[in-house]
Each structure stands twice: as structure tokens, then as C-alpha cells.
Tab-separated table of C-alpha atoms in Angstrom:
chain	number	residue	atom	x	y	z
Z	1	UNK	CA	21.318	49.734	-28.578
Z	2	UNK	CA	24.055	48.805	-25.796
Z	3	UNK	CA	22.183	45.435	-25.095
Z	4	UNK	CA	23.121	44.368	-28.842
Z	5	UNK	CA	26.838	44.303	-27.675
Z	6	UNK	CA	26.518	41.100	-25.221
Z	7	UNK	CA	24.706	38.530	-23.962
Z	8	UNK	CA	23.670	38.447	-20.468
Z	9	UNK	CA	24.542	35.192	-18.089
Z	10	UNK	CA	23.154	34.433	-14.805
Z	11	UNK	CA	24.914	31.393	-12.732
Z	12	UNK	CA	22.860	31.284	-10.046
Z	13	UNK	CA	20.248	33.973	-9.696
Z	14	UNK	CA	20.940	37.436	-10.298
Z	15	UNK	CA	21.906	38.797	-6.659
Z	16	UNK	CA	24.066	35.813	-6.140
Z	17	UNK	CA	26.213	36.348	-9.355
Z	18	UNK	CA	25.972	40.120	-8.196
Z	19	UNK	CA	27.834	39.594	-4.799
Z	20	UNK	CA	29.989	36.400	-6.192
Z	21	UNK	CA	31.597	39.696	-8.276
Z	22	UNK	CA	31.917	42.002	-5.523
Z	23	UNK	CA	33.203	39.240	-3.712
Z	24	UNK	CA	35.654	39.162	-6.332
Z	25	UNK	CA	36.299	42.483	-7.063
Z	26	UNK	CA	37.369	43.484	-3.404
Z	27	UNK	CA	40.612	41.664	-3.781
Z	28	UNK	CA	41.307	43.158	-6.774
Z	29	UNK	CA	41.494	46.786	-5.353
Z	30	UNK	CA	44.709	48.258	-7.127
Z	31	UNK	CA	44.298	46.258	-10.281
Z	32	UNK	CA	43.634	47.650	-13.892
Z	33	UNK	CA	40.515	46.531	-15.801
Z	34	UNK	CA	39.774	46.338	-19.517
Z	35	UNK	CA	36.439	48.326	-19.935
Z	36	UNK	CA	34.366	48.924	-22.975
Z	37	UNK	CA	32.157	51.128	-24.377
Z	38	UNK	CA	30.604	51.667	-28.147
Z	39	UNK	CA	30.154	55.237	-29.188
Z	40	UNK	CA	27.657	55.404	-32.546
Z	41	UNK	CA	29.265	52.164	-33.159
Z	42	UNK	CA	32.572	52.360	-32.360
Z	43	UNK	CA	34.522	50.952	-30.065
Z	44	UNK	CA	35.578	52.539	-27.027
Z	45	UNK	CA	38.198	50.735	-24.931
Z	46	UNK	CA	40.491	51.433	-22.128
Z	47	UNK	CA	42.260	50.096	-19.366
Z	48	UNK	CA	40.541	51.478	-15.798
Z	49	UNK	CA	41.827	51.536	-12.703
Z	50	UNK	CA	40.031	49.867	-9.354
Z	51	UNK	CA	40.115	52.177	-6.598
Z	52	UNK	CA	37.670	50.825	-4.186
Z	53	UNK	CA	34.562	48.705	-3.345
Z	54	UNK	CA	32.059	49.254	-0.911
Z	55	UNK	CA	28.404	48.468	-0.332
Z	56	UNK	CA	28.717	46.616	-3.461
Z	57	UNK	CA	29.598	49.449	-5.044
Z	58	UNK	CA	32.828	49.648	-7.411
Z	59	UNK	CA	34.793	53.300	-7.934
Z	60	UNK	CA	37.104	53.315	-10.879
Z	61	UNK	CA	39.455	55.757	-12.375
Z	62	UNK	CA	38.969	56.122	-16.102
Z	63	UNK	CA	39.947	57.604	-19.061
Z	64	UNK	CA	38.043	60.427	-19.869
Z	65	UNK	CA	37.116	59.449	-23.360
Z	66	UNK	CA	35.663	56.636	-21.481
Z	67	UNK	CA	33.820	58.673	-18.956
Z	68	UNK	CA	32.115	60.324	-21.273
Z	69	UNK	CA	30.721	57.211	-23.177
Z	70	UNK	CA	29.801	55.353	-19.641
Z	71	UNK	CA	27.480	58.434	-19.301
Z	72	UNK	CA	25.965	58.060	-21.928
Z	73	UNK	CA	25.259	53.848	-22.246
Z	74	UNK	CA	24.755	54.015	-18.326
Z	75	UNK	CA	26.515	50.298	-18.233
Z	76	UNK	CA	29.911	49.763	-19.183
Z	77	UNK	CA	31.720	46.107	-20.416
Z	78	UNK	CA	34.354	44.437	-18.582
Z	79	UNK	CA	36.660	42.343	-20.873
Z	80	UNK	CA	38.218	38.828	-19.791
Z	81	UNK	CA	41.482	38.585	-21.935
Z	82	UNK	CA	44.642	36.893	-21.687
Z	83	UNK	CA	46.162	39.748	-19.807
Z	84	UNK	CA	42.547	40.150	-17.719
Z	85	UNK	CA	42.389	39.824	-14.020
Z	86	UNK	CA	38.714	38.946	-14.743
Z	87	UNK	CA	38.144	35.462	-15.699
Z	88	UNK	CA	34.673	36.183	-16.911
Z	89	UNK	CA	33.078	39.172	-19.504
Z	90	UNK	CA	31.556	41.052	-16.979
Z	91	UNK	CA	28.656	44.259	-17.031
Z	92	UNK	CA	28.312	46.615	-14.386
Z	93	UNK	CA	25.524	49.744	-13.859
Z	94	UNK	CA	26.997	53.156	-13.435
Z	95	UNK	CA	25.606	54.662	-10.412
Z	96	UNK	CA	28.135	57.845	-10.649
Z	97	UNK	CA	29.693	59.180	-13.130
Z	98	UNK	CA	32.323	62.418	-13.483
Z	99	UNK	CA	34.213	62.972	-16.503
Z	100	UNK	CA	36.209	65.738	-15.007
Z	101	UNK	CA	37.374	63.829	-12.242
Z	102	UNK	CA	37.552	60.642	-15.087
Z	103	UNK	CA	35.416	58.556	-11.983
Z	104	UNK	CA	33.072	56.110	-12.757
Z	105	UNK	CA	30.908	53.761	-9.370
Z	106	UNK	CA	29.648	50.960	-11.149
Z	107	UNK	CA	27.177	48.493	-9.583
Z	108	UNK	CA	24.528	45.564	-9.868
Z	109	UNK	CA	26.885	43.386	-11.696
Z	110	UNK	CA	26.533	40.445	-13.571
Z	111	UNK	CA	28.562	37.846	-15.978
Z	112	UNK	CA	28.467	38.353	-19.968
Z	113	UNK	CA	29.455	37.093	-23.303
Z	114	UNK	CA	30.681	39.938	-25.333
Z	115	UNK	CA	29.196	39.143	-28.719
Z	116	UNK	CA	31.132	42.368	-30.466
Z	117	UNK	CA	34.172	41.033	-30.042
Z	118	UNK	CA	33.778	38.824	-32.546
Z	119	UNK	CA	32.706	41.793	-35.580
Z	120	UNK	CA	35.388	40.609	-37.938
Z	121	UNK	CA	34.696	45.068	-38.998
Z	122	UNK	CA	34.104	47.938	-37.375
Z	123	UNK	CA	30.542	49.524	-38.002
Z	124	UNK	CA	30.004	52.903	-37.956
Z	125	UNK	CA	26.504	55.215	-37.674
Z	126	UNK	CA	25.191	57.817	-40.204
Z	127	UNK	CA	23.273	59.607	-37.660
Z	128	UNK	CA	21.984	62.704	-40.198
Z	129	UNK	CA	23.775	61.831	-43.116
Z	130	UNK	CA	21.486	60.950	-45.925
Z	131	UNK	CA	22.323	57.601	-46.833
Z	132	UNK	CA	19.452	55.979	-49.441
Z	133	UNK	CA	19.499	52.705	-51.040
Z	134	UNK	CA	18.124	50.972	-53.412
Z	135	UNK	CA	17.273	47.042	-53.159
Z	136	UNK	CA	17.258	45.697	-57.079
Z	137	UNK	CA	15.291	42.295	-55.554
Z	138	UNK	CA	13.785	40.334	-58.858
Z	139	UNK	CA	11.739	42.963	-60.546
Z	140	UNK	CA	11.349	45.155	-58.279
Z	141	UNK	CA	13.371	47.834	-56.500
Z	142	UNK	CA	12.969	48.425	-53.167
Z	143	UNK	CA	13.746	51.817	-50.975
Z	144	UNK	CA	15.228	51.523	-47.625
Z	145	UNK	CA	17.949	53.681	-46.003
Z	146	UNK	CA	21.326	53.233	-43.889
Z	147	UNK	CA	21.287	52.193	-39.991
Z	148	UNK	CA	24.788	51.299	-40.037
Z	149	UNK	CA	27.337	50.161	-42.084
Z	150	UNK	CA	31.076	48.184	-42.258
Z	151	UNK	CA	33.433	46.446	-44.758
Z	152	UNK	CA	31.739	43.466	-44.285
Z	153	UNK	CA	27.704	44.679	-44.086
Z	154	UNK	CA	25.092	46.831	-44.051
Z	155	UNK	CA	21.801	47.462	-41.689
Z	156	UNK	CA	19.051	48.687	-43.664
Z	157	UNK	CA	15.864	50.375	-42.681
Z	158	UNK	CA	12.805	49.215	-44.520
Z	159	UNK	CA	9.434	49.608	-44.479
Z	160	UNK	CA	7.923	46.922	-46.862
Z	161	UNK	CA	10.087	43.519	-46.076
Z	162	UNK	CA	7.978	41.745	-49.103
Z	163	UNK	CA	10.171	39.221	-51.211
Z	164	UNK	CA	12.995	39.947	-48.548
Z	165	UNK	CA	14.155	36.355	-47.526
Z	166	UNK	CA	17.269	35.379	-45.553
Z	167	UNK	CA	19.808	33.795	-48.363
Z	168	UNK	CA	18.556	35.605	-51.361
Z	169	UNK	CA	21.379	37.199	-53.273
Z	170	UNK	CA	20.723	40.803	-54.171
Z	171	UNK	CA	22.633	43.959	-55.622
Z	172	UNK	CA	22.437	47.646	-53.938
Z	173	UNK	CA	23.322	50.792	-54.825
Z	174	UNK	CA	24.271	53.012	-51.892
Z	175	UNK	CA	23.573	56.590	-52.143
Z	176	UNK	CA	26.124	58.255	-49.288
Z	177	UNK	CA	26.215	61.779	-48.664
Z	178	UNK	CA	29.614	62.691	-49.085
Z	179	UNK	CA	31.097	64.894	-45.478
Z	180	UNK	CA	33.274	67.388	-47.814
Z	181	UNK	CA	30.918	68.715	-49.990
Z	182	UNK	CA	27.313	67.443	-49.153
Z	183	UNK	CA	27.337	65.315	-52.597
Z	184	UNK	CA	26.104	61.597	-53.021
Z	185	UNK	CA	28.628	58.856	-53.744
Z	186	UNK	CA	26.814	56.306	-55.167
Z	187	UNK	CA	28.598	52.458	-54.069
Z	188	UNK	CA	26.593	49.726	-55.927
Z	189	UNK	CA	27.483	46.138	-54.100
Z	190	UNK	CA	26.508	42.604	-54.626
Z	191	UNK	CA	25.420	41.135	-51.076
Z	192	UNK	CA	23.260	38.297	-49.594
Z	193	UNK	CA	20.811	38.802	-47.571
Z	194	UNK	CA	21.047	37.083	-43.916
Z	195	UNK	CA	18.705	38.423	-41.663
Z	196	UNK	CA	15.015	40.041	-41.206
Z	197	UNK	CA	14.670	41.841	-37.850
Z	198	UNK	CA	11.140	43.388	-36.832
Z	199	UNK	CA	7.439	42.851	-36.572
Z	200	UNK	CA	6.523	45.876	-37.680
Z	201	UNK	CA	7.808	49.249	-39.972
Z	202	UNK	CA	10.477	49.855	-39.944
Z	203	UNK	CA	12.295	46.317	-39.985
Z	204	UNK	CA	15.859	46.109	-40.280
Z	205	UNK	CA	17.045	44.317	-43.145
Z	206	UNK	CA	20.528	42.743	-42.270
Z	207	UNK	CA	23.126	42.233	-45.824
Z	208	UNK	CA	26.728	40.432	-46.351
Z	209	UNK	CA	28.688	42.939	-49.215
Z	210	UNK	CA	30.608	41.294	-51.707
Z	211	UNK	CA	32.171	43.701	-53.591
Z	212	UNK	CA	33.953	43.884	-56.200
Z	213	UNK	CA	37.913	45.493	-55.695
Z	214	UNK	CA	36.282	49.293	-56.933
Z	215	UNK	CA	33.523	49.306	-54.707
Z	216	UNK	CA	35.298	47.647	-51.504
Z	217	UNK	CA	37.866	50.551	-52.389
Z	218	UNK	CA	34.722	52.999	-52.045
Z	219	UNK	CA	33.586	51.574	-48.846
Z	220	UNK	CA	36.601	51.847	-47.361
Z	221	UNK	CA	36.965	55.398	-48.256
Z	222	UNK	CA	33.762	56.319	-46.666
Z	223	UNK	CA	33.759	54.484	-43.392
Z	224	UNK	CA	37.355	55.393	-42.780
Z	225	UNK	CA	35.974	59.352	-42.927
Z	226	UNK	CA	33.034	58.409	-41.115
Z	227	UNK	CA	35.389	56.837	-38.477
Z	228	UNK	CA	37.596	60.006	-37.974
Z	229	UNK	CA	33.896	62.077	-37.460
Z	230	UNK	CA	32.506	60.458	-34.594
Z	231	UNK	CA	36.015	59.848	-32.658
Z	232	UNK	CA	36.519	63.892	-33.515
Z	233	UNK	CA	32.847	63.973	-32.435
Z	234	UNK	CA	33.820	61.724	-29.046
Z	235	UNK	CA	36.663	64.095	-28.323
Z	236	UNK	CA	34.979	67.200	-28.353
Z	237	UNK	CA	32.438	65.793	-26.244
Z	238	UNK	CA	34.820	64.827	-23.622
Z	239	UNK	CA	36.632	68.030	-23.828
């Protein structure tokens, strides 16, 4: 869900923003560029170098790590930072890609605000690990399992949102499969619940933790393993 990551901003229309950046970008030829990329949530940044633009197309070199991820999300972030020679968060459209050579042409640009940059956490996915919950909400207690998951949150899957309001305070109990041996860890967590996305099943329930000193210990644990799986995973891809 690359289009979570940002927030698209047009100037003037589309095309003109377009060749306002290739405008741009033409006398930065030589210059090094802070891209970024998420891979199952993670962040995937580094620097890339501009080697030419033509036909309002812009070849980079990249790291390869980053190729990989580019081919993948088909767009790719450009990050204005202190250190930046782009004033502007910035998106461009791969129209090439080779991880082997690490070269990436990007093209129909256009201005952004990078919204992840301001996760206070990194998330991470659970792709095929079983990861249940249960919701103890008043009386009831409610199924729903894992989309993704950080120090400060969790994105649940659910298929009944009944008596699920924005600002109700709530516990869980996280059921995570455990990578060494298959097993479930079981995390319970008070949180607050602060957003209801969806029209339809599934909706995705949106939670603040706030757990207690055991249980932020426990979270810890398990996204730090998660972490070294998918950049293990995002090496052996680019390999």
C-alpha cells in the first residue's frame, strides 16, 4: 500500500509540476539523492546517484537493496532534508529498472509530503505468520487478526466493527507465532482505539498500545526478530 506512505501535491496541474522537476533535475546531473522505499513495512533508504535526464526521463544509480524494492513499489520517494538538493518531497514512476546494473529511469514526477516520516516506530508485516487477537470490548470479545504491528500500535483485521468506536479504551491479547519454534507468544496490551478504516469486511481497526514495562519488553522482542526476517528476506532477494 505504497500510496499510504505520502501525500500527493499538485502546484499547478500535473504536467506542469512534472516538467517544473525535470526542469530542475537537469541541473542537478552529478548530484546524490535521498530515495525511499518501504519493504513489508520497513524502511528502505539510500542515497542515489543522478546520472542523466532526458525526454523527461531521470537514470539513477542505486543501491541494489534499493533496486530491488523500486521494482517492486514501481514509484520510489525522494526525500527533502537538510542535506537534500531537493527542496521539495518528491515521487517519481520507474519506467526501467535493473538490479544487476543497480539502474533505476524514473519518470512522471510530481511534489509530495512524506507522511512516514513522521512514524515515531517502525512497523513491520506478518505476512504468513499467524498472528490472532482477541478484542475484550465491554462484554464481548471480539476476533480479528494482525495487519501490522510497532511499539507504538497495531492494525487489526476485523470483520464485525460493532461497538468499535474511535476513543474507546480496550485490552488485547496478541497471539504471535513465535519464528524459532512455531509456538504462540501470547502479549496482552491495554490500547485505545483511534481509528475505523473500511466500508466493508474486512475493516481495519487502527489501536494506540499502552503497555505495561513486561509486555512493551515482549513487543520489542518480537518486532526486533520480525525486523531481522524481512531485511534477511530483502537481501536474499537482491542477491
Amino acid at each position: 500500500m505504497f500510496f499510504t506512505y505520502y501525500d500527493k501535491v499538485i502546484r499547478g496541474t500535473e504536467h506542469e509540476d512534472g516538467l517544473v522537476i525535470i526542469q530542475f533535475l537537469k541541473g542537478m546531473v552529478g548530484q546524490t539523492f535521498s530515495f525511499l522505499n518501504y519493504y513489508k513495512e520497513i524502511p528502505v533508504s539510500y542515497d542515489a546517484r543522478l546520472i542523466s535526464v532526458e525526454n523527461e526521463m531521470a537514470e539513477f544509480e542505486i543501491h541494489e537493496y534499493q533496486a530491488k524494492v523500486i521494482a517492486l513499489e514501481k514509484k520510489v520517494l525522494i526525500r527533502a532534508h537538510v542535506k537534500s538538493p531537493v527542496p521539495d518531497d518528491l515521487v517519481g514512476e520507474v519506467f526501467y529498472v535493473n538490479t544487476a546494473r543497480k539502474k533505476a529511469i524514473l519518470t512522471r514526477f510530481h511534489y509530495a509530503k512524506i507522511r512516514s516520516d513522521l512514524r515515531r516506530f517502525v512497523r513491520v508485516c506478518l505476512d504468513d505468520r499467524r498472528a490472532d487477537v482477541d478484542i475484550y470490548l465491554d462484554n464481548d470479545i471480539i476476533p480479528a487478526s494482525v495487519r501490522d504491528i510497532s511499539l507504538g500500535g497495531v492494525a487489526l483485521q476485523v470483520s464485525d466493527p460493532a461497538g468499535i468506536e474511535p476513543g474507546k479504551e480496550v485490552n488485547l491479547i496478541l497471539k504471535l507465532e513465535a519464528h524459532e519454534d512455531a509456538s504462540l507468544r501470547e502479549i496482552g496490551a491495554a490500547c485505545t482505539i483511534t481509528r475505523l478504516l473500511g466500508s466493508a469486511p474486512d475493516y481495519t481497526c487502527i489501536l494506540e498500545f499502552h503497555p505495561d514495562r513486561h509486555s512493551q519488553q515482549a513487543l520489542a522482542y518480537y518486532i526486533n526478530q520480525r525486523q531481522v526476517e524481512i531485511i534477511r528476506e530483502l537481501k536474499e532477494l537482491a542477491s
